[in-house]
Amino acid sequence: MKSNIRNDADAELPHAHLLQVIYLILFSTVWFLDSFIFSFSTFLASLIPLAIRVILALSVLALGFSMTSLGHWLLFNKKLPGLLTTGIFAHVRHPMYLGYILAYLGCIVGTMSLLSIIPWLLITHLYAKMANYEEQKLEQKFGEEYVEYTRKVPKWIPR
């Protein structure tokens, strides 16, 4: 039985999954403790009405989860040969990473935990490093086709 899963694991930054789990634990710990236990840096929450924070947080979370889901679906469930340049990949080169970054940001917006920005920046740096690594591998694999794709499609900010 043939699998729908793409075998591009060699294109991933070594230990990327482990690093993502470690950073998830770090972010979750800092965010939870600051947001719900100690409130070291959540003073902005008292200045912004809860309804506005909830609407903004849910909007950012929904955008993040949508980008991640669309990217994941195209990458792993569709049987598309070659370089993916359609769907969400026609608008941004790393929709799943951007989606994860936005999901974390949505948590920060919801509680206004400024301390959580520190692990969020570390996570953002990790995803940038992962994206750079993968782009080198994709350029090796697809050559000029990938270079042309990078000229047309932005890395992080969708068009």
Coordinates of C-alpha atoms in Angstrom, one line a residue:
M1 CA 0.0 0.0 0.0
K2 CA 1.5 3.3 -1.1
S3 CA 1.6 6.1 1.5
N4 CA 0.5 9.7 0.8
I5 CA 3.2 11.0 3.1
R6 CA 6.0 12.8 1.3
N7 CA 9.5 11.5 2.2
D8 CA 11.3 14.9 2.5
A9 CA 12.6 14.3 6.1
D10 CA 16.1 14.8 4.8
A11 CA 15.2 18.4 4.0
E12 CA 14.5 19.2 7.7
L13 CA 16.9 20.8 10.1
P14 CA 18.5 18.1 12.2
H15 CA 16.7 17.8 15.6
A16 CA 14.0 20.2 14.5
H17 CA 11.2 18.2 16.1
L18 CA 13.0 18.0 19.4
L19 CA 13.7 21.7 19.4
Q20 CA 10.1 22.5 18.6
V21 CA 8.9 20.4 21.6
I22 CA 11.5 22.0 23.9
Y23 CA 10.5 25.5 22.8
L24 CA 6.8 24.6 23.1
I25 CA 7.4 23.5 26.7
L26 CA 9.4 26.7 27.4
F27 CA 6.8 29.0 25.9
S28 CA 3.9 27.2 27.6
T29 CA 5.5 27.3 31.0
V30 CA 6.5 31.0 30.7
W31 CA 3.1 32.0 29.2
F32 CA 1.0 30.0 31.7
L33 CA 2.9 31.1 34.8
D34 CA 3.0 34.8 33.8
S35 CA -0.6 34.8 32.5
F36 CA -2.4 32.9 35.2
I37 CA -0.1 32.6 38.3
F38 CA 2.4 35.4 38.9
S39 CA 1.3 38.2 36.4
F40 CA 4.8 39.6 36.2
S41 CA 4.2 41.3 32.9
T42 CA 0.5 41.3 32.2
F43 CA -0.2 44.9 33.2
L44 CA -1.4 45.7 29.7
A45 CA -4.3 43.3 30.1
S46 CA -6.0 45.8 32.5
L47 CA -5.8 48.5 29.8
I48 CA -7.3 46.5 27.0
P49 CA -10.9 45.2 27.4
L50 CA -11.2 41.4 27.6
A51 CA -13.6 41.3 24.7
I52 CA -11.0 43.0 22.4
R53 CA -8.2 40.8 23.6
V54 CA -10.3 37.7 23.0
I55 CA -11.4 38.8 19.5
L56 CA -7.8 39.7 18.5
A57 CA -6.4 36.5 20.0
L58 CA -8.9 34.2 18.4
S59 CA -8.4 36.0 15.0
V60 CA -4.6 35.5 15.2
L61 CA -5.0 31.9 16.4
A62 CA -7.6 31.1 13.6
L63 CA -5.3 32.6 11.0
G64 CA -2.3 30.6 12.3
F65 CA -4.2 27.4 12.5
S66 CA -5.7 27.9 9.0
M67 CA -2.3 28.5 7.5
T68 CA -0.8 25.5 9.2
S69 CA -3.7 23.3 8.3
L70 CA -3.8 24.4 4.6
G71 CA 0.0 23.9 4.3
H72 CA -0.1 20.5 6.0
W73 CA -3.0 19.3 3.9
L74 CA -1.3 20.3 0.6
L75 CA 2.1 18.9 1.7
F76 CA 0.9 15.6 3.1
N77 CA -2.5 14.7 1.8
K78 CA -2.5 15.8 -1.8
K79 CA -0.5 13.7 -4.2
L80 CA 1.2 16.6 -5.9
P81 CA 4.5 15.8 -7.5
G82 CA 7.4 18.2 -7.4
L83 CA 7.7 21.6 -6.0
L84 CA 4.5 22.9 -4.3
T85 CA 3.6 26.3 -5.7
T86 CA -0.2 26.2 -5.5
G87 CA -2.8 26.9 -2.8
I88 CA -1.3 28.6 0.3
F89 CA 2.2 28.0 -1.1
A90 CA 1.4 30.5 -3.9
H91 CA 1.1 33.2 -1.3
V92 CA 3.8 32.4 1.3
R93 CA 6.7 29.9 1.2
H94 CA 6.5 28.7 4.8
P95 CA 2.8 28.7 5.7
M96 CA 3.1 26.1 8.4
Y97 CA 5.9 27.8 10.2
L98 CA 4.2 31.1 9.9
G99 CA 1.0 29.5 11.2
Y100 CA 2.8 28.2 14.3
I101 CA 4.4 31.6 14.9
L102 CA 1.0 33.2 14.7
A103 CA -0.6 30.6 17.1
Y104 CA 2.0 31.4 19.7
L105 CA 1.4 35.1 19.1
G106 CA -2.3 34.7 19.6
C107 CA -1.7 33.3 23.1
I108 CA 0.4 36.4 23.9
V109 CA -2.3 38.7 22.6
G110 CA -5.0 37.0 24.6
T111 CA -3.3 37.5 27.9
M112 CA -0.9 40.3 27.1
S113 CA 2.0 38.4 28.7
L114 CA 4.9 40.5 27.7
L115 CA 7.4 38.1 29.3
S116 CA 6.2 35.5 26.8
I117 CA 7.6 37.6 24.0
I118 CA 11.1 36.3 24.9
P119 CA 10.4 32.6 24.2
W120 CA 8.2 33.6 21.2
L121 CA 11.3 35.4 19.7
L122 CA 13.3 32.3 20.3
I123 CA 10.6 30.2 18.5
T124 CA 10.5 32.7 15.7
H125 CA 14.3 32.4 15.3
L126 CA 14.1 28.6 15.3
Y127 CA 11.5 28.6 12.5
A128 CA 13.6 31.1 10.5
K129 CA 16.6 28.8 10.9
M130 CA 14.5 25.8 9.9
A131 CA 13.1 27.7 6.9
N132 CA 16.6 28.8 5.8
Y133 CA 17.9 25.2 6.1
E134 CA 15.0 23.8 4.1
E135 CA 15.3 26.5 1.4
Q136 CA 19.0 25.4 0.8
K137 CA 17.8 21.8 0.4
L138 CA 15.0 22.7 -1.9
E139 CA 17.3 24.8 -4.1
Q140 CA 19.6 21.8 -4.3
K141 CA 16.7 19.6 -5.2
F142 CA 14.7 21.8 -7.6
G143 CA 17.4 24.2 -8.8
E144 CA 16.3 27.2 -10.9
E145 CA 12.6 26.3 -10.5
Y146 CA 12.9 26.9 -6.7
V147 CA 15.0 30.1 -7.2
E148 CA 12.3 31.5 -9.5
Y149 CA 9.6 30.5 -6.9
T150 CA 11.5 32.4 -4.2
R151 CA 11.6 35.5 -6.5
K152 CA 7.8 35.4 -6.9
V153 CA 6.6 34.2 -3.4
P154 CA 7.5 35.9 -0.1
K155 CA 9.1 33.9 2.6
W156 CA 7.0 35.2 5.6
I157 CA 4.5 37.9 4.7
P158 CA 1.8 36.5 2.5
R159 CA 0.8 38.5 -0.6

